[in-house]
């Protein structure tokens, strides 16, 4: 298995632009998580899905952030409009819901908003 | 709400020596999982070791072992015979076993340097 695949690996954009981050979970996994990592706040959960349904989005910072999971093999995290304070590494992770201790991470997307 | 605290922002160890990274957590639950993740400069999050709270025996994975003190809510990681490749950020994490709370809660991390 190729693991959790995230794209792009790096994204540089200007303030006000729309940014879309993509994630392909491991085949067969039915839980998907989006995390954000910054120096100041560490790793924070933004949102997670079980069976393509959002379960907890309390970590989404504000309405500029939205996440979708249209099917079991694809998820997006969108920021519109982007701001410099959104600059961070965004991680996607997946697991079998029943296998709570085995969470697999992607390599992350480094987002820089100028 | 659960919290995870890593009180050592940075640590340093001599190659071949042993180092211990500290982690404490706060929870009202009796059953849960604890993890140590390694994040090298490549940014990949690599699972190092995990511990089920209901198991009294400390987990061990080759040169990595934990000291799990449930009453004290402490979960330290010991790295023996440190190698240059162990240099990385290390994150302690907590996960509830309840299906409604499947996410990991991370500490802020400890940056480990290994001196040759």
Coordinates of N, CA and C in Angstrom, one line a residue:
Chain A
X1 N 0.9 -1.2 0.0 CA 0.0 0.0 0.0 C 0.9 1.2 0.0
X2 N 0.5 2.3 -0.7 CA 1.3 3.5 -0.8 C 1.2 4.4 0.4
X3 N 0.3 4.1 1.3 CA 0.2 4.9 2.5 C -0.8 6.1 2.2
X4 N -0.9 7.0 3.2 CA -1.7 8.1 3.0 C -1.0 9.1 2.1
X5 N -1.7 9.6 1.0 CA -1.1 10.4 0.1 C -1.7 11.8 0.1
X6 N -0.8 12.8 0.3 CA -1.2 14.2 0.3 C -0.6 15.0 -0.8
X7 N -1.4 15.9 -1.3 CA -0.9 16.8 -2.3 C -1.5 18.2 -2.2
X8 N -0.8 19.2 -2.5 CA 0.7 19.2 -2.9 C 1.5 19.0 -1.7
X9 N 2.8 18.8 -1.8 CA 3.7 18.8 -0.7 C 4.1 20.1 -0.2
X10 N 4.1 21.1 -1.1 CA 4.4 22.5 -0.8 C 3.4 23.3 -1.5
X11 N 2.9 24.4 -0.9 CA 2.0 25.3 -1.5 C 2.3 26.7 -1.1
X12 N 2.6 27.6 -2.0 CA 2.8 29.0 -1.7 C 1.8 29.8 -2.4
X13 N 1.1 30.7 -1.7 CA 0.0 31.4 -2.3 C 0.0 32.8 -1.7
X14 N -0.8 33.7 -2.3 CA -0.9 35.0 -1.7 C -2.2 35.2 -0.9
X15 N -2.1 36.1 0.0 CA -3.2 36.3 0.9 C -4.5 36.6 0.0
X16 N -5.6 36.0 0.4 CA -6.8 36.2 -0.3 C -7.2 35.1 -1.3
X17 N -6.2 34.4 -1.6 CA -6.4 33.3 -2.6 C -7.0 32.1 -1.9
X18 N -7.7 31.3 -2.8 CA -8.2 30.0 -2.3 C -7.2 28.9 -2.4
X19 N -7.1 28.1 -1.3 CA -6.2 27.0 -1.3 C -6.9 25.7 -1.1
X20 N -6.6 24.7 -1.8 CA -7.2 23.4 -1.6 C -6.1 22.3 -1.4
X21 N -6.2 21.6 -0.3 CA -5.3 20.6 0.1 C -6.0 19.2 -0.1
X22 N -5.3 18.2 -0.6 CA -5.9 17.0 -1.0 C -5.3 15.8 -0.2
X23 N -6.2 14.8 0.0 CA -5.7 13.6 0.8 C -6.4 12.4 0.2
X24 N -5.6 11.4 0.0 CA -6.1 10.0 -0.3 C -5.7 9.1 0.8
X25 N -6.7 8.6 1.6 CA -6.4 7.7 2.7 C -6.0 6.3 2.2
X26 N -5.5 5.5 3.2 CA -5.2 4.1 2.8 C -6.5 3.4 2.5
X27 N -6.4 2.6 1.5 CA -7.6 1.9 1.0 C -8.2 1.0 2.1
X28 N -9.5 1.1 2.4 CA -10.1 0.3 3.4 C -10.3 1.0 4.8
X29 N -9.5 2.1 4.9 CA -9.6 2.9 6.2 C -10.9 3.7 6.1
X30 N -11.6 3.7 7.3 CA -12.9 4.5 7.3 C -12.9 5.7 8.2
X31 N -11.7 6.0 8.8 CA -11.6 7.2 9.5 C -10.5 8.1 8.9
X32 N -10.8 9.4 8.8 CA -9.8 10.3 8.3 C -9.8 11.6 9.1
X33 N -8.5 12.0 9.3 CA -8.3 13.2 10.2 C -7.5 14.2 9.5
X34 N -7.8 15.5 9.8 CA -7.0 16.6 9.3 C -6.4 17.3 10.5
X35 N -5.0 17.4 10.5 CA -4.3 18.1 11.6 C -3.5 19.3 11.0
X36 N -3.3 20.3 11.9 CA -2.5 21.4 11.5 C -1.3 21.5 12.5
X37 N -0.1 21.8 12.0 CA 1.0 21.8 12.9 C 1.7 23.2 12.7
X38 N 1.8 23.9 13.8 CA 2.6 25.2 13.8 C 3.6 25.1 15.0
X39 N 4.6 26.0 15.0 CA 5.5 26.0 16.1 C 4.9 26.4 17.4
X40 N 4.0 27.4 17.2 CA 3.4 27.9 18.5 C 2.4 27.0 19.1
X41 N 1.6 26.3 18.3 CA 0.4 25.5 18.8 C 0.6 24.0 18.7
X42 N 1.7 23.6 18.1 CA 1.9 22.2 17.9 C 0.9 21.6 16.9
X43 N 0.6 20.3 17.2 CA -0.4 19.6 16.3 C -1.8 19.7 16.8
X44 N -2.7 20.2 16.0 CA -4.0 20.4 16.4 C -5.0 19.7 15.4
X45 N -6.0 19.0 16.0 CA -7.0 18.4 15.2 C -7.9 19.5 14.6
X46 N -8.1 19.4 13.3 CA -9.1 20.4 12.7 C -10.4 19.7 12.6
X47 N -10.5 18.5 12.0 CA -11.7 17.8 11.7 C -11.4 16.3 11.5
X48 N -12.4 15.5 11.9 CA -12.3 14.1 11.4 C -13.6 13.5 11.0
X49 N -13.5 12.5 10.1 CA -14.6 11.9 9.4 C -14.6 10.4 9.8
X50 N -15.8 9.8 10.0 CA -16.0 8.4 10.0 C -16.9 8.0 8.9
X51 N -16.5 7.1 8.1 CA -17.4 6.7 7.0 C -17.9 7.9 6.1
X52 N -17.0 8.8 5.9 CA -17.2 10.0 5.0 C -18.1 11.0 5.7
X53 N -18.5 10.8 6.9 CA -19.3 11.8 7.6 C -18.5 12.6 8.6
X54 N -18.6 13.9 8.6 CA -17.8 14.7 9.6 C -18.3 14.4 11.0
X55 N -17.5 14.0 11.9 CA -17.9 13.7 13.3 C -17.6 14.9 14.2
X56 N -16.4 15.5 14.1 CA -16.0 16.6 15.0 C -15.3 17.6 14.2
X57 N -15.9 18.8 14.0 CA -15.2 19.9 13.3 C -14.9 21.0 14.2
X58 N -14.9 20.8 15.5 CA -14.7 21.8 16.5 C -13.4 22.5 16.4
X59 N -12.4 21.8 15.8 CA -11.1 22.4 15.6 C -10.9 23.3 14.4
X60 N -11.9 23.3 13.6 CA -11.8 24.2 12.4 C -11.8 25.7 12.9
X61 N -10.7 26.4 12.5 CA -10.6 27.7 13.1 C -11.7 28.7 12.9
X62 N -12.2 28.7 11.7 CA -13.2 29.7 11.3 C -13.9 29.3 10.0
X63 N -14.8 30.1 9.6 CA -15.6 29.7 8.4 C -14.8 29.7 7.2
X64 N -13.6 30.3 7.2 CA -12.8 30.3 6.0 C -12.3 28.8 5.7
X65 N -12.4 28.0 6.7 CA -11.9 26.6 6.5 C -13.1 25.7 6.3
X66 N -13.0 24.8 5.3 CA -14.0 23.8 5.1 C -13.4 22.5 4.6
X67 N -14.0 21.4 5.0 CA -13.5 20.1 4.6 C -14.6 19.2 4.1
X68 N -14.2 18.4 3.1 CA -15.2 17.5 2.5 C -14.6 16.1 2.3
X69 N -15.5 15.1 2.3 CA -15.0 13.8 2.0 C -16.1 13.2 1.1
X70 N -16.1 13.4 -0.2 CA -17.1 12.9 -1.1 C -17.2 11.4 -1.2
X71 N -16.1 10.7 -1.0 CA -16.1 9.3 -1.0 C -15.0 8.8 -0.1
X72 N -14.9 7.5 0.0 CA -14.0 6.8 1.0 C -12.5 7.0 0.6
X73 N -12.2 7.4 -0.6 CA -10.8 7.5 -1.1 C -10.3 8.9 -1.3
X74 N -11.1 9.9 -0.9 CA -10.6 11.3 -1.2 C -11.2 12.3 -0.2
X75 N -10.4 13.2 0.2 CA -10.8 14.3 1.1 C -10.1 15.6 0.7
X76 N -10.8 16.7 0.9 CA -10.1 18.0 0.7 C -10.3 18.9 1.9
X77 N -9.3 19.8 2.0 CA -9.4 20.8 3.0 C -9.2 22.1 2.3
X78 N -10.2 23.0 2.4 CA -10.1 24.2 1.6 C -10.1 25.4 2.5
X79 N -9.3 26.4 2.1 CA -9.2 27.7 2.9 C -9.5 28.8 1.9
X80 N -10.5 29.6 2.2 CA -11.0 30.6 1.3 C -11.6 31.8 2.1
X81 N -11.1 33.0 2.1 CA -9.8 33.3 1.6 C -8.6 33.0 2.5
X82 N -7.4 32.7 2.0 CA -6.3 32.4 2.9 C -5.7 33.7 3.5
X83 N -5.1 33.5 4.7 CA -4.4 34.6 5.4 C -3.0 34.1 5.8
X84 N -2.1 35.0 6.0 CA -0.7 34.6 6.4 C -0.7 33.8 7.7
X85 N -1.6 33.9 8.6 CA -1.7 33.1 9.8 C -2.1 31.7 9.6
X86 N -2.5 31.4 8.4 CA -2.9 30.0 8.0 C -1.6 29.2 7.7
X87 N -0.5 29.9 7.5 CA 0.8 29.2 7.2 C 1.1 28.1 8.2
X88 N 1.3 26.9 7.8 CA 1.5 25.8 8.7 C 1.7 24.5 7.8
X89 N 2.0 23.4 8.5 CA 2.0 22.1 7.8 C 0.6 21.5 8.2
X90 N 0.0 21.0 7.1 CA -1.3 20.3 7.3 C -1.1 18.9 7.0
X91 N -1.5 18.1 8.0 CA -1.4 16.6 7.9 C -2.8 16.0 7.8
X92 N -2.8 14.9 6.9 CA -4.0 14.1 6.9 C -3.5 12.7 7.4
X93 N -4.5 12.0 8.1 CA -4.2 10.7 8.7 C -5.4 9.8 8.5
X94 N -5.2 8.5 8.5 CA -6.4 7.6 8.4 C -6.2 6.4 9.2
X95 N -7.3 5.7 9.5 CA -7.2 4.5 10.3 C -8.5 3.7 10.1
X96 N -8.5 2.5 10.6 CA -9.7 1.7 10.7 C -10.4 2.2 12.0
X97 N -11.6 2.5 11.9 CA -12.3 3.1 13.1 C -12.2 2.1 14.3
X98 N -12.2 0.9 14.1 CA -12.2 -0.1 15.1 C -10.8 -0.3 15.7
X99 N -9.8 0.1 14.9 CA -8.4 -0.1 15.3 C -7.8 1.2 15.8
X100 N -8.3 1.7 16.9 CA -8.1 3.1 17.3 C -6.6 3.4 17.5
X101 N -5.8 2.4 17.7 CA -4.4 2.7 18.1 C -3.5 2.8 16.8
X102 N -4.0 2.5 15.6 CA -3.2 2.5 14.5 C -3.6 3.7 13.5
X103 N -2.9 4.8 13.6 CA -3.2 5.9 12.8 C -2.0 6.2 11.9
X104 N -2.3 6.3 10.6 CA -1.2 6.5 9.6 C -1.3 7.9 9.1
X105 N -0.2 8.5 9.1 CA -0.1 9.9 8.6 C 0.5 10.0 7.2
X106 N 0.0 11.0 6.5 CA 0.6 11.4 5.2 C 1.9 12.3 5.5
X107 N 2.5 12.7 4.5 CA 3.8 13.5 4.6 C 3.5 15.0 4.9
X108 N 2.3 15.4 4.8 CA 1.9 16.8 5.1 C 2.0 17.7 3.9
X109 N 1.3 18.8 4.0 CA 1.4 19.9 3.0 C 1.9 21.1 3.7
X110 N 3.1 21.6 3.3 CA 3.6 22.9 3.8 C 3.0 24.0 3.1
X111 N 2.1 24.8 3.8 CA 1.4 25.9 3.2 C 2.1 27.2 3.7
X112 N 2.4 28.1 2.7 CA 2.9 29.4 3.0 C 2.0 30.4 2.4
X113 N 1.4 31.3 3.2 CA 0.5 32.4 2.6 C 1.3 33.7 2.8
X114 N 1.6 34.3 1.7 CA 2.4 35.5 1.7 C 1.5 36.8 1.8
Chain B
X1 N -11.6 17.8 29.4 CA -10.9 17.5 28.2 C -9.5 17.0 28.5
X2 N -9.1 16.1 27.7 CA -7.7 15.5 27.9 C -6.7 16.5 27.4
X3 N -5.5 16.5 28.1 CA -4.4 17.3 27.7 C -3.1 16.4 27.8
X4 N -2.1 16.8 27.0 CA -0.8 16.1 27.0 C 0.2 17.2 27.2
X5 N 1.2 17.0 28.1 CA 2.2 18.0 28.3 C 3.6 17.3 28.2
X6 N 4.4 18.0 27.4 CA 5.8 17.6 27.3 C 6.6 18.8 27.8
X7 N 7.3 18.6 28.9 CA 7.9 19.8 29.6 C 9.3 20.1 29.1
X8 N 9.8 19.2 28.2 CA 11.2 19.4 27.7 C 11.1 19.9 26.2
X9 N 11.2 21.1 25.9 CA 11.2 21.5 24.5 C 12.4 20.9 23.7
X10 N 13.5 20.8 24.3 CA 14.7 20.3 23.6 C 15.5 19.4 24.6
X11 N 16.1 18.4 24.0 CA 17.0 17.5 24.7 C 18.2 17.1 23.8
X12 N 19.2 16.8 24.5 CA 20.4 16.4 23.7 C 21.0 15.1 24.4
X13 N 21.6 14.2 23.5 CA 22.2 13.0 24.0 C 23.4 12.7 23.2
X14 N 24.4 12.1 23.9 CA 25.6 11.6 23.1 C 25.2 10.3 22.5
X15 N 25.8 10.1 21.3 CA 25.6 8.9 20.6 C 26.0 7.7 21.5
X16 N 25.2 6.6 21.4 CA 25.3 5.4 22.2 C 24.9 5.5 23.7
X17 N 24.5 6.7 24.1 CA 24.0 6.9 25.4 C 22.5 6.7 25.5
X18 N 22.0 6.8 26.7 CA 20.5 6.7 26.9 C 19.9 8.0 27.2
X19 N 18.7 8.3 26.7 CA 18.0 9.5 27.0 C 16.5 9.2 27.3
X20 N 15.9 10.0 28.2 CA 14.5 9.8 28.6 C 13.8 11.1 28.3
X21 N 12.7 10.9 27.5 CA 11.8 12.1 27.2 C 10.6 11.9 28.1
X22 N 10.2 13.1 28.7 CA 9.0 13.1 29.6 C 7.7 13.4 29.0
X23 N 6.7 12.9 29.5 CA 5.3 13.2 29.1 C 4.3 13.0 30.2
X24 N 3.5 13.9 30.5 CA 2.4 13.7 31.4 C 1.1 14.1 30.7
X25 N 0.0 13.5 31.2 CA -1.3 13.7 30.6 C -2.4 13.9 31.6
X26 N -3.5 14.4 31.2 CA -4.6 14.5 32.2 C -5.8 13.9 31.5
X27 N -6.5 13.1 32.2 CA -7.7 12.5 31.7 C -8.6 11.9 32.9
X28 N -9.8 11.9 32.7 CA -10.7 11.2 33.7 C -11.1 9.8 33.2
X29 N -10.6 9.4 32.1 CA -11.0 8.1 31.6 C -10.0 7.0 32.2
X30 N -10.5 5.8 32.3 CA -9.7 4.7 32.8 C -9.1 3.9 31.7
X31 N -9.6 3.9 30.5 CA -9.0 3.2 29.4 C -8.7 4.1 28.3
X32 N -7.5 3.9 27.7 CA -7.1 4.8 26.6 C -5.8 4.3 26.1
X33 N -5.3 4.9 25.0 CA -4.0 4.6 24.4 C -3.0 5.7 24.5
X34 N -1.8 5.4 24.7 CA -0.7 6.4 24.6 C 0.3 6.1 23.6
X35 N 0.9 7.1 23.0 CA 1.8 6.8 21.9 C 3.0 7.8 22.0
X36 N 4.1 7.3 21.3 CA 5.2 8.2 21.0 C 5.3 8.2 19.5
X37 N 5.4 9.4 18.9 CA 5.6 9.5 17.5 C 6.9 10.3 17.3
X38 N 7.6 9.9 16.2 CA 8.9 10.5 15.8 C 8.6 11.3 14.5
X39 N 9.1 12.5 14.5 CA 8.9 13.3 13.3 C 10.3 13.8 12.8
X40 N 11.0 13.2 11.9 CA 12.2 13.7 11.4 C 12.0 14.9 10.4
X41 N 13.1 15.5 9.9 CA 13.0 16.6 9.1 C 12.1 16.4 7.8
X42 N 12.0 15.1 7.4 CA 11.1 14.8 6.3 C 9.6 15.1 6.6
X43 N 9.3 15.3 7.8 CA 7.9 15.6 8.3 C 7.0 14.4 8.5
X44 N 7.5 13.3 8.0 CA 6.7 12.1 8.2 C 6.5 11.8 9.7
X45 N 5.3 11.5 10.1 CA 5.0 11.1 11.5 C 5.1 9.6 11.6
X46 N 6.1 9.1 12.4 CA 6.4 7.7 12.5 C 6.0 7.2 13.9
X47 N 5.2 6.2 13.9 CA 4.8 5.6 15.3 C 6.0 4.9 15.8
X48 N 6.4 5.3 17.0 CA 7.6 4.6 17.7 C 7.1 3.5 18.6
X49 N 6.1 3.8 19.4 CA 5.7 2.8 20.4 C 4.3 3.2 20.9
X50 N 3.5 2.2 21.3 CA 2.2 2.5 21.9 C 2.0 1.7 23.1
X51 N 1.1 2.2 24.0 CA 0.8 1.5 25.2 C -0.7 1.6 25.5
X52 N -1.3 0.4 25.8 CA -2.7 0.4 26.2 C -2.7 0.6 27.7
X53 N -3.6 1.5 28.1 CA -3.7 1.8 29.5 C -4.0 0.7 30.5
X54 N -4.7 -0.3 29.9 CA -5.2 -1.4 30.8 C -4.0 -2.4 31.0
X55 N -2.9 -2.3 30.3 CA -1.8 -3.2 30.4 C -0.8 -2.6 31.4
X56 N -0.4 -3.3 32.4 CA 0.5 -2.8 33.4 C 1.9 -2.9 32.9
X57 N 2.2 -3.9 32.0 CA 3.5 -4.1 31.5 C 3.9 -2.9 30.5
X58 N 5.1 -2.4 30.7 CA 5.6 -1.3 29.9 C 5.9 -1.9 28.5
X59 N 5.5 -1.1 27.5 CA 5.8 -1.5 26.1 C 7.3 -1.3 25.7
X60 N 7.8 -2.2 24.9 CA 9.1 -2.1 24.4 C 9.2 -2.4 22.9
X61 N 10.0 -1.6 22.2 CA 10.2 -1.9 20.8 C 11.7 -1.7 20.5
X62 N 12.5 -2.8 20.6 CA 13.9 -2.7 20.3 C 14.6 -1.7 21.3
X63 N 15.2 -0.6 20.8 CA 15.9 0.3 21.7 C 15.0 1.3 22.4
X64 N 13.7 1.2 22.1 CA 12.7 2.2 22.7 C 11.8 1.4 23.7
X65 N 11.7 2.1 24.9 CA 10.8 1.5 25.9 C 10.1 2.7 26.6
X66 N 9.1 2.4 27.3 CA 8.3 3.4 28.0 C 8.3 3.0 29.5
X67 N 8.1 4.1 30.3 CA 7.8 3.9 31.7 C 6.4 4.5 31.9
X68 N 5.5 3.6 32.0 CA 4.1 4.0 32.1 C 3.6 4.0 33.6
X69 N 3.3 5.1 34.1 CA 2.9 5.2 35.5 C 1.4 5.8 35.5
X70 N 0.5 4.9 35.5 CA -0.9 5.3 35.3 C -1.4 6.2 36.4
X71 N -1.1 5.9 37.7 CA -1.6 6.7 38.8 C -1.0 8.1 38.7
X72 N 0.2 8.2 38.3 CA 0.9 9.5 38.2 C 0.6 10.2 36.8
X73 N -0.1 9.4 35.9 CA -0.4 9.9 34.6 C 0.9 10.4 33.9
X74 N 1.8 9.5 33.9 CA 3.1 9.8 33.3 C 3.5 8.7 32.3
X75 N 4.1 9.1 31.2 CA 4.4 8.2 30.1 C 5.7 8.6 29.4
X76 N 6.8 8.2 30.0 CA 8.1 8.7 29.5 C 8.7 7.7 28.5
X77 N 9.5 8.2 27.6 CA 10.1 7.3 26.5 C 11.6 7.3 26.8
X78 N 12.1 6.0 26.8 CA 13.6 5.9 27.0 C 14.1 5.3 25.7
X79 N 15.2 6.0 25.2 CA 15.9 5.6 24.0 C 17.3 5.1 24.4
X80 N 17.5 3.9 24.2 CA 18.8 3.3 24.6 C 19.8 3.2 23.4
X81 N 21.1 3.3 23.7 CA 22.1 3.2 22.6 C 21.7 4.2 21.5
X82 N 21.6 5.5 21.8 CA 21.1 6.5 20.8 C 21.9 6.5 19.6
X83 N 21.2 6.6 18.5 CA 21.9 6.7 17.2 C 21.6 8.0 16.5
X84 N 22.5 8.4 15.6 CA 22.3 9.7 14.9 C 21.0 9.8 14.2
X85 N 20.5 8.7 13.8 CA 19.1 8.7 13.1 C 18.0 8.9 14.1
X86 N 18.2 8.9 15.4 CA 17.2 9.2 16.3 C 16.9 10.6 16.5
X87 N 17.7 11.5 15.9 CA 17.5 12.9 16.0 C 16.2 13.3 15.3
X88 N 15.3 13.9 16.0 CA 14.0 14.3 15.4 C 13.2 15.0 16.5
X89 N 12.0 15.4 16.1 CA 11.0 15.8 17.1 C 10.2 14.6 17.6
X90 N 10.0 14.5 18.8 CA 9.2 13.4 19.4 C 7.9 13.9 20.1
X91 N 6.8 13.3 19.7 CA 5.5 13.8 20.2 C 4.9 12.6 21.0
X92 N 4.4 13.0 22.1 CA 3.6 12.1 23.0 C 2.1 12.4 22.6
X93 N 1.3 11.3 22.6 CA -0.1 11.5 22.2 C -1.0 10.6 22.9
X94 N -2.2 11.0 23.1 CA -3.3 10.3 23.8 C -4.4 10.1 22.9
X95 N -5.0 8.9 23.0 CA -6.2 8.6 22.3 C -7.2 7.9 23.1
X96 N -8.4 8.4 23.1 CA -9.5 7.7 23.9 C -9.9 6.4 23.2
X97 N -10.4 5.4 23.9 CA -10.9 4.2 23.2 C -12.4 4.4 22.9
X98 N -13.0 5.4 23.3 CA -14.4 5.6 23.0 C -14.5 6.0 21.5
X99 N -15.5 5.4 20.9 CA -15.6 5.5 19.4 C -16.0 7.0 19.1
X100 N -16.6 7.7 20.0 CA -16.9 9.1 19.6 C -15.8 10.0 19.7
X101 N -14.7 9.5 20.3 CA -13.5 10.4 20.4 C -12.3 9.7 19.9
X102 N -12.2 9.6 18.6 CA -11.2 8.8 18.0 C -9.9 9.5 17.7
X103 N -9.8 10.8 17.9 CA -8.7 11.6 17.5 C -7.5 11.5 18.5
X104 N -6.3 11.8 18.0 CA -5.1 11.9 18.8 C -5.0 13.3 19.4
X105 N -4.6 13.3 20.7 CA -4.3 14.6 21.3 C -2.8 14.6 21.5
X106 N -2.1 15.6 21.0 CA -0.6 15.6 21.0 C -0.1 16.6 22.0
X107 N 1.1 16.3 22.5 CA 1.9 17.3 23.2 C 2.6 18.2 22.2
X108 N 3.3 19.2 22.7 CA 3.9 20.1 21.9 C 5.3 19.6 21.3
X109 N 5.7 18.5 21.8 CA 6.9 17.9 21.2 C 8.2 18.2 22.0
X110 N 9.2 17.4 21.8 CA 10.5 17.5 22.3 C 11.5 17.3 21.1
X111 N 12.4 18.3 20.9 CA 13.3 18.2 19.9 C 14.6 17.5 20.4
X112 N 14.9 16.3 19.9 CA 16.0 15.5 20.3 C 17.2 15.7 19.4
X113 N 18.3 16.1 19.9 CA 19.6 16.2 19.2 C 20.5 15.0 19.6
X114 N 21.2 14.4 18.7 CA 22.2 13.3 19.0 C 23.5 13.8 18.6
X115 N 24.5 13.8 19.5 CA 25.8 14.3 19.3 C 26.7 13.1 19.0
X116 N 27.5 13.2 17.9 CA 28.4 12.1 17.5 C 29.6 12.1 18.5

